[in-house]
Coordinates of C-alpha atoms (C1' of nucleotides) in Angstrom, one line a residue:
Chain A
X118 CA 4.8 -6.8 -3.6
X119 CA 1.3 -6.7 -1.7
X120 CA -2.2 -6.6 -3.5
X121 CA -4.8 -4.8 -2.0
X122 CA -7.0 -7.4 -1.2
X123 CA -4.1 -9.0 0.9
X124 CA -3.5 -5.9 3.2
X125 CA -7.3 -5.5 3.5
X126 CA -7.8 -9.3 4.6
X127 CA -5.0 -9.1 6.8
X128 CA -5.6 -6.0 8.7
X129 CA -9.6 -6.8 8.8
X130 CA -8.6 -10.5 10.1
X131 CA -6.5 -9.2 12.5
X132 CA -9.3 -7.1 14.0
X133 CA -12.0 -9.6 13.8
X134 CA -10.4 -12.7 14.4
X135 CA -12.9 -14.3 12.4
X136 CA -13.1 -15.6 9.0
X137 CA -16.8 -14.8 8.5
X138 CA -17.2 -11.5 10.0
X139 CA -14.0 -10.5 8.2
X140 CA -15.5 -11.9 4.7
X141 CA -18.9 -9.8 5.4
X142 CA -17.0 -6.7 6.3
X143 CA -15.0 -6.9 2.8
X144 CA -18.0 -8.3 1.1
X145 CA -16.2 -11.5 -0.1
X146 CA -17.1 -15.1 0.7
X147 CA -15.2 -16.8 3.6
X148 CA -13.4 -19.2 1.1
X149 CA -11.9 -16.4 -0.4
X150 CA -10.5 -14.7 2.9
X151 CA -8.9 -18.3 3.4
X152 CA -7.4 -18.3 0.2
X153 CA -5.9 -14.9 0.4
X154 CA -4.4 -15.6 3.8
X155 CA -3.0 -19.0 2.9
X156 CA -1.6 -17.5 -0.4
X157 CA 0.1 -14.4 1.4
X158 CA 1.1 -16.9 4.0
X159 CA 3.0 -19.0 1.4
X160 CA 4.4 -15.9 -0.3
X161 CA 6.0 -14.5 3.0
X162 CA 7.0 -18.2 4.1
X163 CA 5.5 -17.8 7.4
X164 CA 2.1 -18.5 9.0
X165 CA 0.5 -15.1 9.8
X166 CA -2.6 -16.6 11.6
X167 CA -3.0 -20.0 13.7
X168 CA -6.3 -20.8 13.2
X169 CA -8.7 -24.0 14.0
X170 CA -12.2 -24.2 13.2
X171 CA -12.8 -22.6 16.7
X172 CA -10.4 -20.0 16.8
X173 CA -8.1 -17.4 15.1
X174 CA -5.2 -15.8 16.6
X175 CA -2.4 -13.9 15.3
X176 CA 1.3 -15.4 15.3
X177 CA 4.2 -12.8 16.3
X178 CA 5.2 -12.6 12.8
X179 CA 1.7 -11.7 11.9
X180 CA 1.2 -9.2 14.6
X181 CA 4.3 -7.6 13.6
X182 CA 3.3 -7.6 10.2
X183 CA 0.0 -5.8 11.0
X184 CA 1.8 -3.5 13.3
X185 CA 3.9 -2.1 10.4
X186 CA 1.4 -2.5 7.9
X187 CA -1.3 -0.4 9.8
X188 CA 0.0 3.3 9.5
X189 CA 1.2 2.9 6.1
X190 CA -2.2 1.8 4.7
X191 CA -3.8 4.4 6.3
X192 CA -1.2 6.8 4.9
X193 CA -1.8 5.5 1.3
X194 CA -5.6 5.8 2.1
X195 CA -5.0 9.4 3.0
X196 CA -3.2 10.3 0.2
X197 CA -5.7 9.1 -2.5
X198 CA -8.5 10.8 -0.4
X199 CA -6.6 13.8 -0.7
X200 CA -5.8 13.9 -4.1
X201 CA -9.7 13.0 -4.8
X202 CA -10.6 16.0 -3.1
X203 CA -8.3 18.6 -4.7
X204 CA -9.5 16.9 -8.0
X205 CA -13.2 17.2 -7.5
X206 CA -14.0 19.9 -4.5
X207 CA -12.6 23.6 -4.6
X208 CA -10.0 23.5 -1.3
X209 CA -6.8 24.9 0.0
X210 CA -5.8 28.5 -1.6
X211 CA -6.1 29.5 -5.3
X212 CA -3.8 31.8 -6.4
X213 CA -4.9 34.2 -9.1
X214 CA -3.4 37.3 -11.0
X215 CA -4.6 39.5 -13.4
X216 CA -2.9 42.0 -15.9
X217 CA -4.4 45.6 -16.1
X218 CA -7.5 47.5 -14.4
X219 CA -10.1 45.7 -16.8
X220 CA -9.2 42.3 -15.7
X221 CA -8.9 43.4 -11.9
X222 CA -12.3 44.4 -12.0
X223 CA -13.7 40.8 -13.6
X224 CA -11.3 38.9 -11.1
X225 CA -12.7 40.9 -8.0
X226 CA -16.4 40.1 -9.4
X227 CA -15.3 36.3 -10.0
X228 CA -13.8 36.3 -6.7
X229 CA -16.5 37.4 -4.7
X230 CA -19.0 34.9 -6.4
X231 CA -16.3 32.2 -5.8
X232 CA -15.8 33.4 -2.2
X233 CA -19.6 32.8 -1.2
X234 CA -20.1 29.6 -3.2
X235 CA -17.0 28.0 -1.9
X236 CA -15.8 29.2 1.6
X237 CA -13.4 26.5 2.4
X238 CA -11.3 27.7 -0.5
X239 CA -9.1 30.6 -0.1
X240 CA -8.6 33.0 -3.2
X241 CA -5.4 35.0 -3.2
X242 CA -5.0 37.8 -5.5
X243 CA -1.9 39.3 -7.1
X244 CA -1.5 41.8 -9.8
X245 CA 0.7 41.2 -12.6
X246 CA 2.6 43.5 -15.2
X247 CA 2.4 43.0 -18.9
X248 CA 5.9 41.9 -18.6
X249 CA 5.6 39.1 -16.0
X250 CA 1.9 37.8 -16.3
X251 CA 3.0 34.7 -18.4
X252 CA 6.3 34.0 -16.6
X253 CA 4.9 34.0 -13.2
X254 CA 2.1 31.5 -14.5
X255 CA 4.9 29.2 -16.0
X256 CA 7.3 29.4 -12.9
X257 CA 4.1 28.3 -10.7
X258 CA 3.7 31.3 -8.7
X259 CA 0.2 31.8 -9.7
X260 CA -2.6 29.2 -10.7
X261 CA -4.7 31.4 -12.7
X262 CA -3.9 34.6 -14.7
X263 CA -6.7 36.7 -16.6
X264 CA -5.0 38.3 -19.4
X265 CA -5.1 39.3 -23.2
X266 CA -5.2 36.5 -25.6
X267 CA -3.6 34.8 -27.4
X268 CA -1.4 32.7 -24.9
X269 CA 0.3 29.7 -26.2
X270 CA 1.1 26.5 -24.2
X271 CA -1.8 27.1 -21.8
X272 CA -5.5 26.1 -21.4
X273 CA -7.5 28.9 -22.1
X274 CA -10.9 29.8 -20.6
X275 CA -14.0 31.4 -21.9
X276 CA -13.4 34.8 -23.1
X277 CA -14.5 37.2 -20.4
X278 CA -14.4 40.7 -22.3
X279 CA -14.1 41.4 -25.8
X280 CA -13.4 45.1 -26.7
X281 CA -12.6 47.2 -29.6
X282 CA -8.9 48.2 -30.0
X283 CA -8.3 52.1 -29.6
X284 CA -4.8 53.7 -30.5
X285 CA -3.2 55.6 -27.6
X286 CA -1.7 58.9 -28.9
X287 CA -0.3 62.0 -27.7
X288 CA -3.1 64.8 -27.9
X289 CA -1.2 67.0 -30.2
X290 CA -0.1 64.0 -32.5
X291 CA -1.4 64.2 -36.1
X292 CA -3.6 61.2 -35.7
X293 CA -5.5 62.5 -32.5
X294 CA -8.1 64.5 -34.4
X295 CA -9.0 61.5 -36.7
X296 CA -12.4 59.8 -36.4
X297 CA -10.5 56.1 -36.5
X298 CA -7.4 54.9 -38.0
X299 CA -6.3 51.6 -39.6
X300 CA -3.1 49.7 -38.9
X301 CA -1.5 51.1 -41.9
X302 CA -0.5 53.9 -39.5
X303 CA 2.0 51.3 -37.9
X304 CA 4.5 51.9 -40.8
X305 CA 4.5 55.7 -40.2
X306 CA 4.5 56.3 -36.7
X307 CA 6.6 54.1 -34.2
X308 CA 4.6 51.7 -32.1
X309 CA 5.7 51.3 -28.6
X310 CA 6.9 47.7 -28.3
X311 CA 5.7 45.1 -25.6
X312 CA 8.0 43.5 -23.3
X313 CA 9.9 40.7 -25.1
X314 CA 9.1 38.4 -21.8
X315 CA 5.9 37.9 -23.2
X316 CA 5.5 35.1 -26.0
X317 CA 6.0 36.4 -29.6
X318 CA 3.0 35.5 -30.9
X319 CA 1.1 37.3 -28.3
X320 CA 2.9 40.4 -29.1
X321 CA 2.5 40.2 -32.9
X322 CA -1.3 39.9 -32.6
X323 CA -1.5 43.0 -31.0
X324 CA 1.1 44.9 -33.1
X325 CA 1.8 42.7 -36.4
X326 CA 5.2 42.8 -37.9
X327 CA 4.0 44.4 -41.4
X328 CA 0.9 46.8 -41.7
X329 CA -1.8 45.5 -44.0
X330 CA -0.2 47.2 -47.2
X331 CA 3.2 45.0 -46.3
X332 CA 5.2 47.8 -45.2
X333 CA 7.5 47.3 -42.2
X334 CA 5.9 48.5 -38.7
X335 CA 7.8 51.0 -37.2
X336 CA 9.5 49.8 -34.0
X337 CA 9.3 52.4 -31.2
X338 CA 10.7 52.1 -27.5
X339 CA 9.9 48.8 -25.2
X340 CA 7.8 49.3 -22.1
X341 CA 7.3 46.6 -19.5
X342 CA 4.4 47.8 -17.6
X343 CA 0.9 49.6 -19.0
X344 CA 1.9 52.7 -17.1
X345 CA 5.3 52.9 -18.4
X346 CA 4.0 52.5 -22.0
X347 CA 1.2 55.0 -21.5
X348 CA 4.2 57.4 -20.5
X349 CA 6.3 56.5 -23.5
X350 CA 3.2 57.6 -25.6
X351 CA 2.3 60.7 -23.8
X352 CA 5.9 61.7 -24.2
X353 CA 5.9 61.3 -28.0
X354 CA 8.1 58.4 -28.6
X355 CA 5.2 56.3 -30.0
X356 CA 1.8 55.4 -30.4
X357 CA 0.4 52.1 -29.0
X358 CA -3.2 50.0 -29.5
X359 CA -5.1 49.3 -26.4
X360 CA -8.1 48.0 -25.4
X361 CA -11.5 50.3 -25.1
X362 CA -11.4 50.1 -21.5
X363 CA -8.4 51.9 -21.3
X364 CA -10.0 55.2 -21.9
X365 CA -12.0 54.8 -18.9
X366 CA -9.6 53.0 -16.7
X367 CA -6.6 55.2 -17.6
X368 CA -8.0 58.9 -18.3
X369 CA -4.7 61.1 -18.8
X370 CA -4.9 64.7 -19.9
X371 CA -1.5 63.6 -22.0
X372 CA -2.8 60.6 -24.0
X373 CA -5.8 60.7 -26.6
X374 CA -7.5 57.4 -28.2
X375 CA -8.7 56.7 -31.7
X376 CA -10.4 53.6 -32.8
X377 CA -8.5 51.5 -34.9
X378 CA -11.0 50.1 -37.5
X379 CA -9.3 47.0 -39.0
X380 CA -7.7 45.5 -35.6
X381 CA -9.2 42.5 -34.1
X382 CA -10.9 42.9 -30.8
X383 CA -8.9 42.3 -27.3
X384 CA -9.9 39.3 -25.6
X385 CA -9.4 38.8 -22.1
X386 CA -9.7 35.3 -20.6
X387 CA -8.5 33.2 -17.7
X388 CA -5.8 31.0 -18.8
X389 CA -3.7 28.5 -16.8
X390 CA -1.4 25.5 -16.8
X391 CA -2.9 22.1 -17.4
X392 CA -0.7 20.9 -14.8
X393 CA -2.1 23.1 -12.5
X394 CA -5.7 22.2 -13.0
X395 CA -7.5 21.3 -9.9
X396 CA -11.6 21.3 -8.4
X397 CA -10.9 24.7 -7.2
X398 CA -9.4 26.3 -10.4
X399 CA -12.2 24.7 -12.4
X400 CA -14.6 26.4 -10.0
X401 CA -13.2 29.6 -10.1
X402 CA -13.2 29.9 -13.8
X403 CA -16.8 28.9 -14.0
X404 CA -17.5 31.7 -11.6
X405 CA -15.4 34.1 -13.7
X406 CA -17.5 33.2 -16.7
X407 CA -20.5 33.7 -14.8
X408 CA -19.9 36.9 -13.8
X409 CA -18.8 37.9 -17.4
X410 CA -22.1 37.1 -19.1
Chain B
X1262 CA -8.7 1.7 -2.5
X1263 CA -5.6 1.5 -4.4
X1264 CA -4.2 -1.7 -6.2
X1265 CA -0.6 -2.7 -6.1
X1266 CA -0.4 -2.0 -9.9
X1267 CA -1.8 1.1 -9.7
X1268 CA 0.9 2.6 -7.3
X1269 CA 3.8 0.9 -8.8
X1270 CA 2.6 2.3 -12.2
X1271 CA 2.2 5.7 -10.7
X1272 CA 5.4 5.7 -8.7
X1273 CA 7.5 4.3 -11.6
X1274 CA 5.8 6.6 -14.4
X1275 CA 6.6 9.9 -12.0
X1276 CA 10.2 8.8 -12.1
X1277 CA 10.3 7.9 -15.6
X1278 CA 8.2 10.2 -17.6
X1279 CA 8.0 7.5 -20.3
X1280 CA 5.3 5.0 -20.6
X1281 CA 7.4 2.7 -22.5
X1282 CA 10.5 2.7 -20.0
X1283 CA 8.0 2.5 -17.2
X1284 CA 6.4 -0.5 -18.8
X1285 CA 9.7 -2.3 -19.4
X1286 CA 10.5 -1.9 -15.8
X1287 CA 7.1 -3.3 -14.6
X1288 CA 7.2 -5.9 -17.3
X1289 CA 3.8 -4.7 -18.8
X1290 CA 3.0 -3.6 -22.4
X1291 CA 2.7 0.3 -22.6
X1292 CA -0.8 0.0 -23.2
X1293 CA -1.5 -1.3 -19.7
X1294 CA 0.3 1.3 -18.5
X1295 CA -1.7 3.7 -20.0
X1296 CA -5.0 1.8 -19.3
X1297 CA -3.8 1.9 -15.5
X1298 CA -3.0 5.6 -15.2
X1299 CA -6.3 6.6 -17.1
X1300 CA -8.5 4.3 -14.8
X1301 CA -6.8 5.7 -11.8
X1302 CA -7.4 9.3 -12.7
X1303 CA -10.8 8.6 -13.4
X1304 CA -11.4 6.9 -9.9
X1305 CA -9.4 10.3 -8.5
X1306 CA -11.2 12.3 -10.7
X1307 CA -8.4 14.4 -11.6
X1308 CA -5.7 14.3 -14.2
X1309 CA -2.1 13.2 -12.5
X1310 CA -0.1 13.3 -15.5
X1311 CA -0.4 15.5 -18.5
X1312 CA 0.8 13.8 -21.7
X1313 CA 1.3 14.1 -25.3
X1314 CA 2.8 11.6 -27.7
X1315 CA 5.7 13.6 -27.3
X1316 CA 6.2 14.6 -23.2
X1317 CA 4.8 13.3 -19.8
X1318 CA 4.9 15.5 -17.1
X1319 CA 3.2 15.7 -13.4
X1320 CA 0.4 17.5 -12.8
X1321 CA 0.5 19.4 -9.3
X1322 CA -2.1 16.9 -7.9
X1323 CA -0.2 14.0 -9.2
X1324 CA 2.9 15.4 -7.7
X1325 CA 1.7 15.8 -4.6
X1326 CA -0.1 11.9 -4.6
X1327 CA 3.4 10.8 -5.5
X1328 CA 5.1 12.5 -2.6
X1329 CA 2.4 11.3 -0.3
X1330 CA 2.3 8.0 -1.6
X1331 CA 6.2 7.1 -1.8
X1332 CA 7.2 6.6 2.0
X1333 CA 4.0 4.7 2.7
X1334 CA 4.9 2.3 -0.1
X1335 CA 8.4 1.7 0.7
X1336 CA 7.0 1.2 4.3
X1337 CA 4.8 -1.7 3.4
X1338 CA 7.7 -3.2 1.1
X1339 CA 9.7 -3.2 4.2
X1340 CA 7.1 -4.4 6.4
X1341 CA 6.3 -7.6 4.1
X1342 CA 10.1 -7.9 3.5
X1343 CA 10.9 -8.0 7.2
X1344 CA 8.1 -10.6 7.6
X1345 CA 9.6 -12.8 4.9
X1346 CA 13.2 -12.7 6.8
X1347 CA 11.7 -13.6 10.2
X1348 CA 9.4 -16.6 8.6
X1349 CA 12.6 -18.0 6.6
X1350 CA 16.1 -17.1 7.8
X1351 CA 17.2 -16.9 11.5
X1352 CA 17.0 -13.4 12.4
X1353 CA 16.9 -11.5 15.8
X1354 CA 17.3 -13.2 19.1
X1355 CA 15.8 -16.6 20.0
X1356 CA 15.0 -17.0 23.8
X1357 CA 15.4 -20.8 24.8
X1358 CA 14.6 -22.2 28.2
X1359 CA 15.2 -25.5 29.9
X1360 CA 13.9 -27.5 32.4
X1361 CA 16.7 -29.6 34.4
X1362 CA 19.9 -30.4 33.9
X1363 CA 19.5 -32.8 31.1
X1364 CA 17.9 -30.5 29.2
X1365 CA 20.4 -27.8 30.0
X1366 CA 23.1 -30.1 28.4
X1367 CA 21.4 -30.6 25.1
X1368 CA 20.5 -27.2 25.2
X1369 CA 24.0 -25.9 25.1
X1370 CA 25.1 -28.0 22.5
X1371 CA 22.1 -27.3 20.3
X1372 CA 23.0 -23.8 20.9
X1373 CA 26.8 -24.0 20.0
X1374 CA 25.6 -25.7 16.6
X1375 CA 23.1 -23.0 16.1
X1376 CA 25.7 -20.1 16.9
X1377 CA 28.1 -21.5 14.5
X1378 CA 25.7 -21.9 11.9
X1379 CA 23.6 -18.8 12.5
X1380 CA 25.8 -16.0 13.5
X1381 CA 23.3 -13.2 12.5
X1382 CA 20.9 -14.6 15.3
X1383 CA 21.3 -14.6 19.0
X1384 CA 20.2 -17.3 21.4
X1385 CA 19.3 -15.9 24.9
X1386 CA 19.4 -18.9 27.3
X1387 CA 17.2 -18.9 30.4
X1388 CA 17.1 -21.6 33.3
X1389 CA 13.1 -22.6 34.0
X1390 CA 11.9 -24.6 36.8
X1391 CA 9.4 -27.4 36.8
X1392 CA 6.5 -25.1 38.0
X1393 CA 7.2 -22.2 35.5
X1394 CA 8.5 -23.6 32.5
X1395 CA 5.1 -23.9 30.7
X1396 CA 3.7 -20.8 32.1
X1397 CA 6.7 -18.6 30.8
X1398 CA 6.2 -20.5 27.4
X1399 CA 2.9 -19.3 27.2
X1400 CA 2.9 -16.2 28.7
X1401 CA 5.4 -15.3 25.9
X1402 CA 8.6 -14.9 27.9
X1403 CA 10.5 -17.9 26.1
X1404 CA 10.0 -18.9 22.3
X1405 CA 11.3 -22.3 22.9
X1406 CA 11.0 -24.7 26.2
X1407 CA 12.9 -27.9 26.3
X1408 CA 11.0 -29.9 28.9
X1409 CA 9.4 -33.3 29.6
X1410 CA 6.7 -34.4 27.6
X1411 CA 3.8 -34.5 27.2
X1412 CA 2.8 -31.0 26.9
X1413 CA -0.6 -30.0 25.6
X1414 CA -1.6 -27.1 23.0
X1415 CA 2.1 -26.6 22.0
X1416 CA 4.0 -27.7 19.0
X1417 CA 6.3 -30.5 20.0
X1418 CA 9.6 -30.8 18.2
X1419 CA 11.8 -34.1 18.2
X1420 CA 12.4 -36.1 21.3
X1421 CA 16.3 -35.2 22.0
X1422 CA 16.5 -37.7 25.0
X1423 CA 14.3 -40.8 26.1
X1424 CA 15.3 -42.2 29.4
X1425 CA 14.1 -44.7 31.6
X1426 CA 12.5 -43.8 34.9
X1427 CA 14.1 -44.3 38.2
X1428 CA 12.3 -43.8 41.7
X1429 CA 13.9 -41.3 44.1
X1430 CA 14.0 -42.8 47.6
X1431 CA 15.5 -42.0 51.1
X1432 CA 18.5 -44.2 51.3
X1433 CA 17.0 -46.2 54.2
X1434 CA 13.6 -46.2 52.7
X1435 CA 11.9 -50.2 52.5
X1436 CA 12.3 -49.5 48.6
X1437 CA 15.8 -48.7 48.4
X1438 CA 17.3 -51.8 48.3
X1439 CA 15.2 -53.3 45.6
X1440 CA 16.3 -53.9 42.1
X1441 CA 13.4 -52.7 40.6
X1442 CA 10.0 -51.6 41.7
X1443 CA 6.6 -51.2 39.6
X1444 CA 3.9 -48.4 40.0
X1445 CA 2.0 -50.4 42.1
X1446 CA 4.1 -48.9 45.2
X1447 CA 2.5 -45.6 44.4
X1448 CA -0.5 -47.2 46.4
X1449 CA 1.8 -47.8 49.4
X1450 CA 4.2 -44.8 49.6
X1451 CA 3.4 -41.0 49.3
X1452 CA 4.6 -39.7 46.0
X1453 CA 5.4 -36.0 46.0
X1454 CA 3.7 -34.1 43.8
X1455 CA 4.6 -32.2 40.9
X1456 CA 3.6 -28.1 41.0
X1457 CA -0.2 -27.5 39.9
X1458 CA 0.8 -24.5 37.5
X1459 CA 2.1 -27.8 35.2
X1460 CA -0.8 -29.0 32.9
X1461 CA -2.6 -31.8 34.6
X1462 CA -1.9 -33.9 31.7
X1463 CA 1.9 -33.8 32.3
X1464 CA 1.5 -34.5 35.7
X1465 CA -0.8 -37.5 35.3
X1466 CA 1.8 -39.1 32.7
X1467 CA 4.5 -38.9 35.3
X1468 CA 2.4 -40.0 38.3
X1469 CA -1.0 -41.4 37.5
X1470 CA -3.9 -41.4 39.4
X1471 CA -4.2 -45.0 40.1
X1472 CA -1.7 -47.6 40.5
X1473 CA -2.1 -50.5 37.8
X1474 CA -4.2 -52.5 40.2
X1475 CA -6.6 -49.7 40.4
X1476 CA -5.8 -48.6 44.1
X1477 CA -5.4 -44.7 44.6
X1478 CA -2.0 -43.3 44.5
X1479 CA -0.9 -41.9 47.8
X1480 CA -0.4 -38.0 47.6
X1481 CA 2.5 -36.6 49.2
X1482 CA 3.6 -33.0 49.8
X1483 CA 4.1 -30.8 46.6
X1484 CA 7.5 -29.3 45.3
X1485 CA 7.8 -26.5 42.9
X1486 CA 11.5 -27.0 42.0
X1487 CA 13.5 -30.1 41.1
X1488 CA 15.9 -29.4 44.2
X1489 CA 12.8 -29.0 46.2
X1490 CA 11.2 -32.2 45.1
X1491 CA 14.6 -34.0 46.2
X1492 CA 14.8 -32.6 49.5
X1493 CA 11.4 -33.7 50.0
X1494 CA 12.3 -37.1 49.3
X1495 CA 15.5 -36.8 51.0
X1496 CA 13.5 -36.0 54.2
X1497 CA 11.5 -38.8 54.1
X1498 CA 8.1 -37.1 53.0
X1499 CA 7.7 -39.2 49.9
X1500 CA 9.1 -40.9 47.0
X1501 CA 9.1 -39.5 43.5
X1502 CA 10.1 -40.8 39.6
X1503 CA 12.9 -39.1 37.9
X1504 CA 14.5 -39.9 34.7
X1505 CA 17.7 -41.7 34.7
X1506 CA 19.9 -38.6 34.4
X1507 CA 19.2 -37.5 37.6
X1508 CA 21.2 -40.1 39.5
X1509 CA 24.4 -38.8 37.7
X1510 CA 23.4 -35.0 37.5
X1511 CA 22.0 -35.0 41.1
X1512 CA 23.9 -37.3 43.1
X1513 CA 23.1 -36.9 46.7
X1514 CA 23.8 -39.1 49.5
X1515 CA 20.6 -38.5 51.1
X1516 CA 18.6 -39.9 47.9
X1517 CA 18.7 -43.2 46.2
X1518 CA 17.6 -44.5 43.1
X1519 CA 15.6 -47.5 41.9
X1520 CA 14.2 -48.5 38.8
X1521 CA 10.8 -48.4 37.9
X1522 CA 10.1 -51.3 35.6
X1523 CA 6.7 -50.4 34.5
X1524 CA 6.8 -46.8 34.0
X1525 CA 7.0 -45.3 30.3
X1526 CA 10.4 -43.7 29.3
X1527 CA 10.8 -39.9 30.4
X1528 CA 11.1 -38.1 26.9
X1529 CA 12.7 -34.8 26.5
X1530 CA 11.7 -32.3 23.5
X1531 CA 11.5 -28.6 22.5
X1532 CA 8.2 -27.3 22.6
X1533 CA 6.9 -24.2 21.4
X1534 CA 3.8 -22.1 20.7
X1535 CA 2.4 -22.0 17.1
X1536 CA 2.1 -18.7 17.2
X1537 CA 5.9 -18.2 17.7
X1538 CA 6.9 -20.3 15.0
X1539 CA 9.8 -18.2 12.7
X1540 CA 12.6 -19.2 10.8
X1541 CA 15.0 -18.9 13.7
X1542 CA 13.0 -21.2 15.7
X1543 CA 12.9 -23.8 13.4
X1544 CA 16.3 -23.7 12.6
X1545 CA 17.0 -24.0 16.3
X1546 CA 14.9 -26.9 16.6
X1547 CA 16.6 -28.8 13.6
X1548 CA 20.2 -28.0 15.4
X1549 CA 18.7 -29.6 18.8
X1550 CA 17.7 -32.6 16.7
X1551 CA 21.0 -33.0 15.1
X1552 CA 22.9 -32.8 18.4
X1553 CA 20.7 -35.4 20.0
X1554 CA 21.4 -38.1 17.5
Chain C
dA1308 C1' 8.7 9.8 -41.1
dT1309 C1' 9.6 8.5 -36.5
dG1310 C1' 8.8 7.8 -31.8
dT1311 C1' 5.2 7.5 -28.4
dC1312 C1' 0.6 7.2 -26.0
dT1313 C1' -4.0 5.5 -26.7
dT1314 C1' -7.9 2.0 -28.3
dA1315 C1' -10.0 -2.2 -29.8
dC1316 C1' -10.1 -7.0 -29.9
dG1317 C1' -9.5 -11.3 -28.2
dG1318 C1' -7.3 -14.9 -25.2
dA1319 C1' -5.6 -16.6 -20.8
dA1320 C1' -5.0 -15.9 -16.0
dG1321 C1' -7.0 -15.4 -11.7
dA1322 C1' -10.6 -14.2 -8.4
dC1323 C1' -15.0 -15.3 -6.5
dG1324 C1' -19.0 -17.9 -4.9
dT1325 C1' -21.3 -22.4 -3.9
dA1326 C1' -21.2 -26.7 -1.9
dA1327 C1' -19.2 -30.3 0.1
dT1328 C1' -15.2 -31.5 3.8
dA1329 C1' -12.9 -31.6 7.9
dA1330 C1' -11.9 -30.1 12.5
dT1331 C1' -13.2 -28.5 17.2
dA1332 C1' -15.7 -27.9 21.3
Chain D
dT378 C1' -24.2 -31.3 17.0
dA379 C1' -23.3 -26.7 16.0
dT380 C1' -19.9 -23.7 14.6
dT381 C1' -16.2 -22.6 11.5
dA382 C1' -12.2 -22.7 8.7
dT383 C1' -10.9 -25.3 4.3
dT384 C1' -11.0 -27.8 -0.3
dA385 C1' -12.9 -28.6 -5.1
dC386 C1' -15.0 -27.0 -9.0
dG387 C1' -17.1 -24.0 -12.4
dT388 C1' -17.9 -19.5 -13.9
dC389 C1' -17.1 -15.2 -14.6
dT390 C1' -14.5 -10.9 -14.2
dT391 C1' -10.7 -8.5 -15.4
dC392 C1' -6.1 -8.2 -16.7
dC393 C1' -3.1 -7.7 -20.3
dG394 C1' -0.4 -8.5 -24.9
dT395 C1' -1.1 -7.7 -29.9
dA396 C1' -2.0 -4.6 -33.6
dA397 C1' -3.7 -1.0 -35.3
dG398 C1' -4.8 4.3 -34.5
dA399 C1' -3.9 9.1 -33.3
dC400 C1' -0.8 12.5 -32.5
dA401 C1' 3.0 15.5 -32.3
dT402 C1' 7.5 16.6 -33.6

DNA sequence: ATGTCTTACGGAAGACGTAATAATA
DNA sequence: TATTATTACGTCTTCCGTAAGACAT
């Protein structure tokens, strides 16, 4: 409808009322200004400026057009400028959630570094539970989630913490005295199930459907928060593989931990939706990576 | 800042979420849509859309940009559309003034024709006096003025009425009995002066500074309305050259009219400021020309 | 295998500057 | 005569369609 050059020329010429100065301000040759104005006038079907070699004046139609155009042009410029700032520099507020105490500690360090580095951007911290971390991310309630990998359908940042797996068992459980176990024991003892609001891939990574030998894993009761899972373990309803930090962050007299020799490490990383990427988000992930190393 | 194609593509793609359909709606090839989006994203410094070959989605930054952009783009389109309509088709209200009864009659006929032809446009009629017709036009109080030529610095429409000059004199004046007079008599009898708010050129056209023989014209008192001028004539303070119609429109027992043989005809025409030209104005002048012929 | 976005390439349209011209005071 | 807007002309950018490629379902 209206080319960029056209409104630039019209608005500038309406201010300057002089083709030469208008051209200068727009880094154009005066002839170009003349052509652009004339072409627009032909398209509009009315003169916007009355000009002789000695004077330039707005017509009433031109004046009206300028009056109507100016605020909207400013509005567009603001919108683009705003998008540019959101994309580049950290601004506004960033909502970050974590699942579990270890992630919380990582997050606090990252937030401290970020806060010092980008005072113009507020970080709002939320604690999520095992069952609602990913759903809240997908729902757009939070921008970044620090959680256990793998997570599908999201962008994944660098691993902040990688720890060996321990099996949580009741203190008097047959496995409690062992130096270490293998995942083969999942065929003999029921394993507490993760909430099914978690993606299946994530759950299977922690607790496979079959033991290494091919026997089916025995399914225990389902828990939806970490505390709930530990309580189920303590009450003898199942065992559950956790990251090493749990032994330090959740020391309970009614739960013992035994290394799982053949389980992959538990990796913690920030994840986010590609659609929510922004300058602030990128900067935060960078801070998290720095504090982790 | 933002090219026309860019916002067209961004807004359309945000609606369609499909490059092919977007291209179709904008009469472009899909490749062009892709290039435009990518180029804008590079300039903004952030992704506006997340896309695979199977799906297209707005990022939060893109969504914000679209939300901020849309109303202003509509505003610009409206502004241009409005200017186009003002330039082409008669719209809104047109303020027309006339000086003198003959012009008034012409105007009424023109307004009637115009009103029937362009019902969407209102014509507001004003009566102006000899002294304030042109000033009111210049001040922007009226859009068109039907008055006596010549008028400088304005656009002049076709002559609607051309009539011989008569000299208004008191009935008992030495010239009152003559078959006709020449402008030479202006050297012998004071001539009522037109108001000096009228452009000098206009006044000199009616009453030159010198007689044909080169004698100075005798300056009588100044009148600012036509009725005032006739009253000055009637009271014997001067003579005054008028158009032929005055004998019919202003018949007074105390004023007689004698043809002025060597005076140019009095021409009546619509005049207007070039800065106020519009579709309505052009249409009105056309109607006036038609009713005159 | 199909539908869809992206990249490479080449041609054509149009934007632009220079210089000459016209118009005004 | 000096200043300024406009037109003519040639160049060069960049816009854009075609076709091939990449990718996901």
